[in-house]
Coordinates of C-alpha atoms in Angstrom, one line a residue:
Chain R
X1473 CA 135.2 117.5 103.4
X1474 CA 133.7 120.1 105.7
X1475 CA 131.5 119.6 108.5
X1476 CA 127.9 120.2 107.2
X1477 CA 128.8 117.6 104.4
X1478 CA 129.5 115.0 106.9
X1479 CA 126.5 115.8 109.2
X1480 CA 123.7 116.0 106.2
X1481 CA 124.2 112.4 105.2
X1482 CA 124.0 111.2 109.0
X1483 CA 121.4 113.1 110.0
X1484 CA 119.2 112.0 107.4
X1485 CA 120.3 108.4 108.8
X1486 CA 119.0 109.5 112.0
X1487 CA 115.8 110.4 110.3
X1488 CA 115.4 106.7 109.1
X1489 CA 116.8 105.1 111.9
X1490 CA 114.5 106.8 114.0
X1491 CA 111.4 105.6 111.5
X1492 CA 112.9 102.2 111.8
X1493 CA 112.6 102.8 115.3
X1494 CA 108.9 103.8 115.6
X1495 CA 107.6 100.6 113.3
X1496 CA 109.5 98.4 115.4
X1497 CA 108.2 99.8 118.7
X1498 CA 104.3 99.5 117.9
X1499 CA 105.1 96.0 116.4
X1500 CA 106.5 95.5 120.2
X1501 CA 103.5 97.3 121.6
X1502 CA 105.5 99.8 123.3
X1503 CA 103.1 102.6 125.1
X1504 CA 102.2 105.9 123.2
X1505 CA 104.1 108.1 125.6
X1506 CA 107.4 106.5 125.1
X1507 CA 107.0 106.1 120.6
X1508 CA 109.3 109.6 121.0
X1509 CA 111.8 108.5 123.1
X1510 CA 112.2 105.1 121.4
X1511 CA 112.8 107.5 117.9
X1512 CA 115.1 109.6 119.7
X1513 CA 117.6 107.0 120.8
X1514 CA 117.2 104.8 118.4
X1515 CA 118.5 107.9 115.7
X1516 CA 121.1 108.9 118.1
X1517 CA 122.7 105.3 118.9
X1518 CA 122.3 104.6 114.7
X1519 CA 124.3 108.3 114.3
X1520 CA 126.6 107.2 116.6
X1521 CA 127.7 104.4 115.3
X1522 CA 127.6 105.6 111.8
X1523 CA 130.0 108.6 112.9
X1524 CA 132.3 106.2 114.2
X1525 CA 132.4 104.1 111.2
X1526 CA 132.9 107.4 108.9
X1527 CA 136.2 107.9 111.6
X1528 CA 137.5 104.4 110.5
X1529 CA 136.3 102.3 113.0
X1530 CA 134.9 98.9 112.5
X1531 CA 131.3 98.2 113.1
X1532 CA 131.8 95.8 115.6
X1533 CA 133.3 98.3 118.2
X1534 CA 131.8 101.0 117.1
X1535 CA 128.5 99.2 118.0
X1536 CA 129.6 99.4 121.9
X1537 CA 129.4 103.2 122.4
X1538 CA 125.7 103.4 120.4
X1539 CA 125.0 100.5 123.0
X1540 CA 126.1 102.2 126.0
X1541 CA 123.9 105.5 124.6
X1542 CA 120.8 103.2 124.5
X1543 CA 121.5 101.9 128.0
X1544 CA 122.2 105.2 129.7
X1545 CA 118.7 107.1 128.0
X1546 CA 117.1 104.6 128.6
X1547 CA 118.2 103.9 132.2
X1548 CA 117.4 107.9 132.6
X1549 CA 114.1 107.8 131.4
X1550 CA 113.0 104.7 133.6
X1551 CA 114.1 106.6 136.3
X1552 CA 112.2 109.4 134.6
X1553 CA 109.1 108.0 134.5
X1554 CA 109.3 105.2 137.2
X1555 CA 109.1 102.4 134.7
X1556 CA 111.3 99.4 133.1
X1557 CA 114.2 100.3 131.2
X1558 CA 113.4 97.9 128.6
X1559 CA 110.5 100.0 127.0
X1560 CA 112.9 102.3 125.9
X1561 CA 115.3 100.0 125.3
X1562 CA 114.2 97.2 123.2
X1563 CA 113.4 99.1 119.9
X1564 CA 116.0 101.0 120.1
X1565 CA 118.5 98.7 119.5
X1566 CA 116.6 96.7 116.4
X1567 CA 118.1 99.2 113.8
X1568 CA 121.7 97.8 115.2
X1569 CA 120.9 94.6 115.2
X1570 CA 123.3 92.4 112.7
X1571 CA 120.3 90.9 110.3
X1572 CA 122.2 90.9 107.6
X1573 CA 125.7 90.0 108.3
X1574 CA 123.4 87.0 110.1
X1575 CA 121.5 85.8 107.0
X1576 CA 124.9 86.6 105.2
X1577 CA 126.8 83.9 106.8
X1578 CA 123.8 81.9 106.6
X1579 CA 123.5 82.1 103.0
X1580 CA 127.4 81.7 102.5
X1581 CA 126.9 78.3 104.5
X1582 CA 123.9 77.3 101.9
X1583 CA 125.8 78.4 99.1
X1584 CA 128.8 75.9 100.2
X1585 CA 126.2 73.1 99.9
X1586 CA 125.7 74.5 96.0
X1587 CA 129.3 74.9 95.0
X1588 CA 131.2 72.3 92.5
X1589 CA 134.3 73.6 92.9
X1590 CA 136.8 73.3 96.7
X1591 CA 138.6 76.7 95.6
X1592 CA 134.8 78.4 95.7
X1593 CA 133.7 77.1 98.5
X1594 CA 137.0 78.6 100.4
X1595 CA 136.5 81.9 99.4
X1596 CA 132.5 81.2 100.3
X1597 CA 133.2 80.3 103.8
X1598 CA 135.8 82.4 104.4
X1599 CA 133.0 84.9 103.6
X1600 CA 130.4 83.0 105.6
X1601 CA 133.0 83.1 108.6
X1602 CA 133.5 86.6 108.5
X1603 CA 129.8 87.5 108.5
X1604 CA 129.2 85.3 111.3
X1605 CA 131.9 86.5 113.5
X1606 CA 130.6 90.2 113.4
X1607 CA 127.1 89.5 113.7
X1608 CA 128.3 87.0 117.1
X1609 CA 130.0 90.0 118.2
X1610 CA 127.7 93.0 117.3
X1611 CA 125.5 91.2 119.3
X1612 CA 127.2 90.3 122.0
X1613 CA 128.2 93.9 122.0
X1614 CA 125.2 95.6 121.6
X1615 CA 123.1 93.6 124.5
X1616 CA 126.5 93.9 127.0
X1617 CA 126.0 97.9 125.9
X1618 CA 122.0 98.2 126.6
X1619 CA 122.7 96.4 129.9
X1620 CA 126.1 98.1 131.4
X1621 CA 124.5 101.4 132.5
X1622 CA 121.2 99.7 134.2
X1623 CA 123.7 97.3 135.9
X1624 CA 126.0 100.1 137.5
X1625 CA 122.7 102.5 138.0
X1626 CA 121.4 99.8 140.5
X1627 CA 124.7 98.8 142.3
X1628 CA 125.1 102.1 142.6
X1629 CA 121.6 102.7 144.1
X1630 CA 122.2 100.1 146.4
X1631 CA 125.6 101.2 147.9
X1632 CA 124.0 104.2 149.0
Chain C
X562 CA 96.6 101.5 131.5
X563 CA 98.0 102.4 135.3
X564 CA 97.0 99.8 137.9
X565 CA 95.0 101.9 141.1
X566 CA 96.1 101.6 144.4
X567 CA 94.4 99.9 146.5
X568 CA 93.1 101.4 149.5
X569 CA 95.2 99.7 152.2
X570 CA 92.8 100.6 155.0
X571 CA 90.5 98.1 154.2
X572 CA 93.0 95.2 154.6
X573 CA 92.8 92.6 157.2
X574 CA 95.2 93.4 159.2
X575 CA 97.0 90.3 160.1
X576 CA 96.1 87.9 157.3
X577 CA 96.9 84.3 157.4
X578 CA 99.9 83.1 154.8
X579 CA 98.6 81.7 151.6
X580 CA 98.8 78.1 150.6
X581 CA 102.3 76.8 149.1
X582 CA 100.2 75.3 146.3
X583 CA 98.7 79.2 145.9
X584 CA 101.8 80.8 146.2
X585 CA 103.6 78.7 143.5
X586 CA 101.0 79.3 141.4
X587 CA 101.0 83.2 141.4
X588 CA 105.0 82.9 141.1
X589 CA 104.5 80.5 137.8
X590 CA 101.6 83.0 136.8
X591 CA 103.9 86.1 137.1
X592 CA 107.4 84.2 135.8
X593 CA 105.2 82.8 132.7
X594 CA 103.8 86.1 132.0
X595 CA 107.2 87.5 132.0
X596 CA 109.1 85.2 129.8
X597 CA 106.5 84.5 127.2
X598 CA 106.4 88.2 126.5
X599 CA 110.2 88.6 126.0
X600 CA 112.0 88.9 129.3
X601 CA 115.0 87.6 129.6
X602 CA 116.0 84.8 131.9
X603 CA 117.6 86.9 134.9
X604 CA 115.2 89.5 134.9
X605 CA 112.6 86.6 135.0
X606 CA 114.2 84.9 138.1
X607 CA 115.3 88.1 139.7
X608 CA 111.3 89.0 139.6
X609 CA 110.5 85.9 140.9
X610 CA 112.9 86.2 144.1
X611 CA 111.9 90.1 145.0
X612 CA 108.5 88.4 145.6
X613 CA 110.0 86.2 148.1
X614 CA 109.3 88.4 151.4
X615 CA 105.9 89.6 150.3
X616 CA 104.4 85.6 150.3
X617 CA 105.7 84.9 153.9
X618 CA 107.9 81.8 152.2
X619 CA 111.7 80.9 153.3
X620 CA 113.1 80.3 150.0
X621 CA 112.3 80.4 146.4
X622 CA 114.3 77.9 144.0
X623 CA 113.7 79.0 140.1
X624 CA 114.9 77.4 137.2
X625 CA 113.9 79.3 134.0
X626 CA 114.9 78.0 131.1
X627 CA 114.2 79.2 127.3
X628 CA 110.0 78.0 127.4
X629 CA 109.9 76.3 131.1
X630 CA 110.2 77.7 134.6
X631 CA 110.7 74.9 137.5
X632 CA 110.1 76.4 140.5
X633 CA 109.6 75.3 144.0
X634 CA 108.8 77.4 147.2
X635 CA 110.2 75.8 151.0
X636 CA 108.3 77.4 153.7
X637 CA 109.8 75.8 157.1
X638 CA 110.0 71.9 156.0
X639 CA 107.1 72.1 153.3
X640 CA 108.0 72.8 150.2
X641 CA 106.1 72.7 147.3
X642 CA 107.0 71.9 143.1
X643 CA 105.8 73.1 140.0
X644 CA 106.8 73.1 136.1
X645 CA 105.2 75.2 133.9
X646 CA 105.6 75.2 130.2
X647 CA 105.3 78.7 128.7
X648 CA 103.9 79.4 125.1
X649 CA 106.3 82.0 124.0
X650 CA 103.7 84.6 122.4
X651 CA 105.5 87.5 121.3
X652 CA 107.4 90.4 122.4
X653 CA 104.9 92.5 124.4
X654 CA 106.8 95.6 126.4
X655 CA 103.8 97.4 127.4
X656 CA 103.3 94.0 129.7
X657 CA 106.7 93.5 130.5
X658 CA 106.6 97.0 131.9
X659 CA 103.0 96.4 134.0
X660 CA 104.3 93.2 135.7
X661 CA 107.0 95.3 136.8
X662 CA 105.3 98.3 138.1
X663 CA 102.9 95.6 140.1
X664 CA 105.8 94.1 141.4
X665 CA 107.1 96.5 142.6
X666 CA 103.7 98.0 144.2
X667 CA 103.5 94.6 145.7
X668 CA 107.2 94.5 146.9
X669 CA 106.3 97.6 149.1
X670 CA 103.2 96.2 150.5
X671 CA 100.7 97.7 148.8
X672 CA 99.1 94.5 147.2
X673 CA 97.7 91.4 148.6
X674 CA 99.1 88.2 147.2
X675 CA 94.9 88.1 146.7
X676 CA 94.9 90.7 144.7
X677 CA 98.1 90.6 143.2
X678 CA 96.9 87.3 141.4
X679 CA 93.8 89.4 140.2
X680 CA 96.0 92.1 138.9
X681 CA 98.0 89.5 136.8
X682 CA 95.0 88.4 135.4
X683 CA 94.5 92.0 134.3
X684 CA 97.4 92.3 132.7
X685 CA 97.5 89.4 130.9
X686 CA 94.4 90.4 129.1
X687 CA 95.1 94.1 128.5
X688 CA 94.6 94.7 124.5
X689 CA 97.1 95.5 122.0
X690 CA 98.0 99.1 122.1
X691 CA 97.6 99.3 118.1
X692 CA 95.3 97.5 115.7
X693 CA 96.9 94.6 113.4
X694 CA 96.4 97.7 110.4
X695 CA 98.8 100.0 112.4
X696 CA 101.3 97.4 113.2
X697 CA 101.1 95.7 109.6
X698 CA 102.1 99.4 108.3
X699 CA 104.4 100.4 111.0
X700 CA 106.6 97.3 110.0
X701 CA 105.8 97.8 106.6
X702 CA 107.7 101.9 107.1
X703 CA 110.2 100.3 109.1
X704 CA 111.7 98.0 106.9
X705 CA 111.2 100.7 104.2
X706 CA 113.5 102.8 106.4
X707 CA 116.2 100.0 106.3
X708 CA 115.5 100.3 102.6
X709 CA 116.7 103.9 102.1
X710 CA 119.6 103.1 104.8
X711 CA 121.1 100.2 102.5
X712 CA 121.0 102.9 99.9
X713 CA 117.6 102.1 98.0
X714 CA 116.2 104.5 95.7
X715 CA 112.4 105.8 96.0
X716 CA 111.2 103.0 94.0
X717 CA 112.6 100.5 96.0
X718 CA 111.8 102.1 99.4
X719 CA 108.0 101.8 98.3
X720 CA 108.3 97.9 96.9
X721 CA 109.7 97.1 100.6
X722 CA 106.8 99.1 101.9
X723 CA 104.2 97.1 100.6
X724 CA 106.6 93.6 100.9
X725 CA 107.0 94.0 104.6
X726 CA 103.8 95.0 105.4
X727 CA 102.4 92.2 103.3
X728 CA 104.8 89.8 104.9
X729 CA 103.8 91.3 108.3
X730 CA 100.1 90.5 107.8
X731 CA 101.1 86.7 106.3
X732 CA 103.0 86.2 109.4
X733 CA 100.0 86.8 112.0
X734 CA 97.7 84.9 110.1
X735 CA 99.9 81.9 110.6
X736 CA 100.6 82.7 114.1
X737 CA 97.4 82.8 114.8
X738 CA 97.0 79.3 113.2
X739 CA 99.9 78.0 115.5
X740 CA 101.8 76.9 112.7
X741 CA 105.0 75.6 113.4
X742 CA 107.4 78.2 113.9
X743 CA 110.4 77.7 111.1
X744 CA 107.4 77.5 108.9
X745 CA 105.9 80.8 109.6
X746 CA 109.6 82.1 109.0
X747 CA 109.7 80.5 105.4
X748 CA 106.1 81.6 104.3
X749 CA 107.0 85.1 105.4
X750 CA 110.5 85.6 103.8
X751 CA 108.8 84.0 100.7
X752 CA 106.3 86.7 100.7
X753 CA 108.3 89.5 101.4
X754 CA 111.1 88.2 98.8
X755 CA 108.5 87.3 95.9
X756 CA 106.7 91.0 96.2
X757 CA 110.0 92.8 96.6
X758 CA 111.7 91.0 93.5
X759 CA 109.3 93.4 91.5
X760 CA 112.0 95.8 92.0
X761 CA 114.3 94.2 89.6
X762 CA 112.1 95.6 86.7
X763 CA 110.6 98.8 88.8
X764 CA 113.7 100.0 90.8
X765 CA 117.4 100.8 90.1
X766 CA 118.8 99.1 93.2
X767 CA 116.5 95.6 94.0
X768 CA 119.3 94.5 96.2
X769 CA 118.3 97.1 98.8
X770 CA 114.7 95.7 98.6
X771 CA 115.4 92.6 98.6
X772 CA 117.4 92.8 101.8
X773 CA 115.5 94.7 103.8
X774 CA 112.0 93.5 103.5
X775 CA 112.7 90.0 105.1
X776 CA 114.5 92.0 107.5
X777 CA 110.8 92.0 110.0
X778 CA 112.0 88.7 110.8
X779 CA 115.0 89.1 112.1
X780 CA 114.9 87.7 115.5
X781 CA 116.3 91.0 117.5
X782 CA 115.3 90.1 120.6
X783 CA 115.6 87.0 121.1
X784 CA 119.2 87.7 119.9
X785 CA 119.4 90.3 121.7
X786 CA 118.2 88.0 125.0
X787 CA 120.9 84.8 123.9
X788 CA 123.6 87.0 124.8
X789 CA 121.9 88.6 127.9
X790 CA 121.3 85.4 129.2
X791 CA 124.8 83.9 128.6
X792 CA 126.5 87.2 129.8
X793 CA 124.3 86.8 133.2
X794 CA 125.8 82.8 133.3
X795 CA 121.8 81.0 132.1
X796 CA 123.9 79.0 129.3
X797 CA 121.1 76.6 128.6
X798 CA 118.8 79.6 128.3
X799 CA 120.5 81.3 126.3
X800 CA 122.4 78.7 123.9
X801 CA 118.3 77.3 123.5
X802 CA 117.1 80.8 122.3
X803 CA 120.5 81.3 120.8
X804 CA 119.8 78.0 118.1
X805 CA 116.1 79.2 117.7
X806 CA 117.4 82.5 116.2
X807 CA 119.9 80.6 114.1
X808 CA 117.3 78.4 112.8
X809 CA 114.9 81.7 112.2
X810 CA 118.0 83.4 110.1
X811 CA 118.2 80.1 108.2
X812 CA 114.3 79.8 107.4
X813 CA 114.7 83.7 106.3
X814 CA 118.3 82.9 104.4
X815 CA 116.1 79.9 102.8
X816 CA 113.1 81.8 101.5
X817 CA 115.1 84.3 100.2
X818 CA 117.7 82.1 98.6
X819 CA 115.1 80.8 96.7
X820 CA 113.6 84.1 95.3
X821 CA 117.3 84.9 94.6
X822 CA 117.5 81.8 92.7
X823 CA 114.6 82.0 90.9
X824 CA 115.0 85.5 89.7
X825 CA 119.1 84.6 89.0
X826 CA 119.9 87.6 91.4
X827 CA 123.5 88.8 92.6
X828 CA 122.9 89.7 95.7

């Protein structure tokens, strides 16, 4: 496959992501000036990890370096513009956010409770148990990502 | 909307310390704002203790938990106790970001504990920057987006449109009726999952429509928040906020179980 084939499927990704993005940062009532940014990271990080994932790598790490690009914008811009990092953080990171591996395991759980036979409900928590452990990890991921770069940018502040 | 400076020349120039009582107020005032509004526990007591040298006060003891901050201020041997229970409203950033530009205006002198307390006050009643209309269709585009990323076709990217941003509206009317919380999250998933199950007779893929137009309730933050606060060592904090979003998945994973059900879905 040649490179423009890979790069038109992700950048229309992007595109959404980035829509995701915007609804999710006037629901948090994010400040006009910042909507763009918010779009912008929030395609780049949802590229990023969706590049990595094309290359073979699981979403679980692949979700660190889109973190780690959400942290470091976002710690740029509220140097940028003197504010917190969490406006252009927050939104950002909803499109990585593990909702449905969540209600996945939640549901396989549920579905347990509904199934007559003990073979079934192996295979159904073994399911459940998989979903869970990615979302627990995305997460923990993703929010150990967002606050790395802030966490270094101010220690390193301070040291000088 | 950017908070003036005040014009330090008319200060009184040395100003007798406020009142322990008044100064653990303003610290609840600014910690409550904070946390109802989706800050995190650290960045809620780390707040709390940059305000320390501005309120001539020794030491500043904060607890802050998931929806309480216990706080009490020592100044020589007084010292002075307050809890505070905090309604969690909402995630609010444009407020988040204010109380942290007025800290930090106040952290270099430029603020009076006096006014200080006035600007909170402010802050806390600054309006939404978008109408409920603009927010209910925001959501409503953004969970279409998820849509077309799980692969929906056109048909189902408009049904999760109209779902979300019918589930969106749903949701505020309860929350503005203060109904309990895992209630609000079953009523809203059943929404969303009753309009968008007209995509099994209108759309090619109702699976993607289904899926992503309960996905307005996913509790992101907060999630998001658990595993801040844990990371940053506030266990209780975080393993309370971490079983609120597990309870919030299940009230979604119910209200769409039953649509699934109803509908015999394979999802």
């Amino acid at each position: 496959m040649s490179g423009a084939e890979l790069a038109w499927p992700l950048a229309q990704q992007g595109c959404w992501a980035a829509v995701a993005t915007l609804g999710f940062s006037v629901l948090f009532n994010v400040p006009k000036y910042a909507l763009p940014y918010c779009a912008l990271i929030g395609a780049l990080a949802y590229v990023v990890r969706a590049g990595l994932m094309n290359g073979g790598i699981g979403i679980v790490l692949a979700t660190l370096p889109a973190a780690l690009v959400i942290g470091v914008l976002a710690t740029a811009l509220a140097q940028r513009f003197a504010v917190s990092g969490v406006l252009f953080s927050a939104s950002p990171a909803i499109p990585l956010v593990p909702g449905s591996y969540a209600y996945k395991a939640v549901m396989g759980l549920v579905m347990v409770a509904d199934s007559p036979h003990l073979e079934h409900s192996g295979d159904l928590l073994l399911a459940a148990f998989d979903n869970g452990i990615k979302a627990t990890l995305i997460i923990l991921l993703l929010s150990f990502g967002i606050a790395l770069p802030g966490l270094v940018w101010s220690s390193f502040r301070r040291a000088n | 909307m950017p908070i003036e400076n005040p014009d330090t020349s008319s200060l009184p120039a040395p100003r007798p310390p406020e009142s322990l009582s008044v100064v653990v107020d303003l610290l609840v005032h600014t910690g409550s704002l904070l946390l109802q509004h989706g800050a995190d526990a650290a960045r809620v007591e780390t707040s709390l203790q940059q305000m320390e040298p501005g309120l001539s006060i020794d030491r500043i003891d904060a607890v802050v938990m998931s929806k309480t901050i216990l706080l009490t201020v020592t100044r020589q041997d007084a010292h002075h106790t307050r809890v505070a229970r905090v309604p969690i409203v909402g995630i609010n950033m444009n407020i988040l970001n204010e109380v942290e530009q007025l800290l930090g205006l106040f952290q270099q002198g430029r603020v009076t504990p006096g006014q200080l307390e006035m600007l909170l006050q402010r802050i806390a009643t600054l309006p939404h920057n978008y109408s409920r209309g603009v927010v209910v269709v925001a959501v409503g585009l953004a969970c279409a987006a998820f849509c077309r990323l799980f692969g929906g076709d056109w048909a189902a990217l408009a049904i999760t449109a109209v779902a979300a941003a019918m589930a969106t509206w749903v949701r505020m009317w309860l929350n503005r009726r203060q109904v309990n919380y895992f209630l609000v999250v079953l009523l809203t998933a059943l929404t969303a999952s009753l309009v968008a199950s007209s995509a099994l007779w209108l759309s090619q893929t109702p699976q993607s429509a289904l899926t992503a137009a309960v996905l307005l309730l996913v509790p992101g933050v907060p999630l998001i928040n658990a595993s801040v606060d844990i990371l940053h060592g506030y266990i209780s904090a975080g393993m309370a906020r971490a079983i609120t979003s597990l309870v919030v998945v299940l009230g979604i994973a119910l209200g769409l179980g039953i649509v699934v059900r109803l509908f015999q879905v394979k999802l």
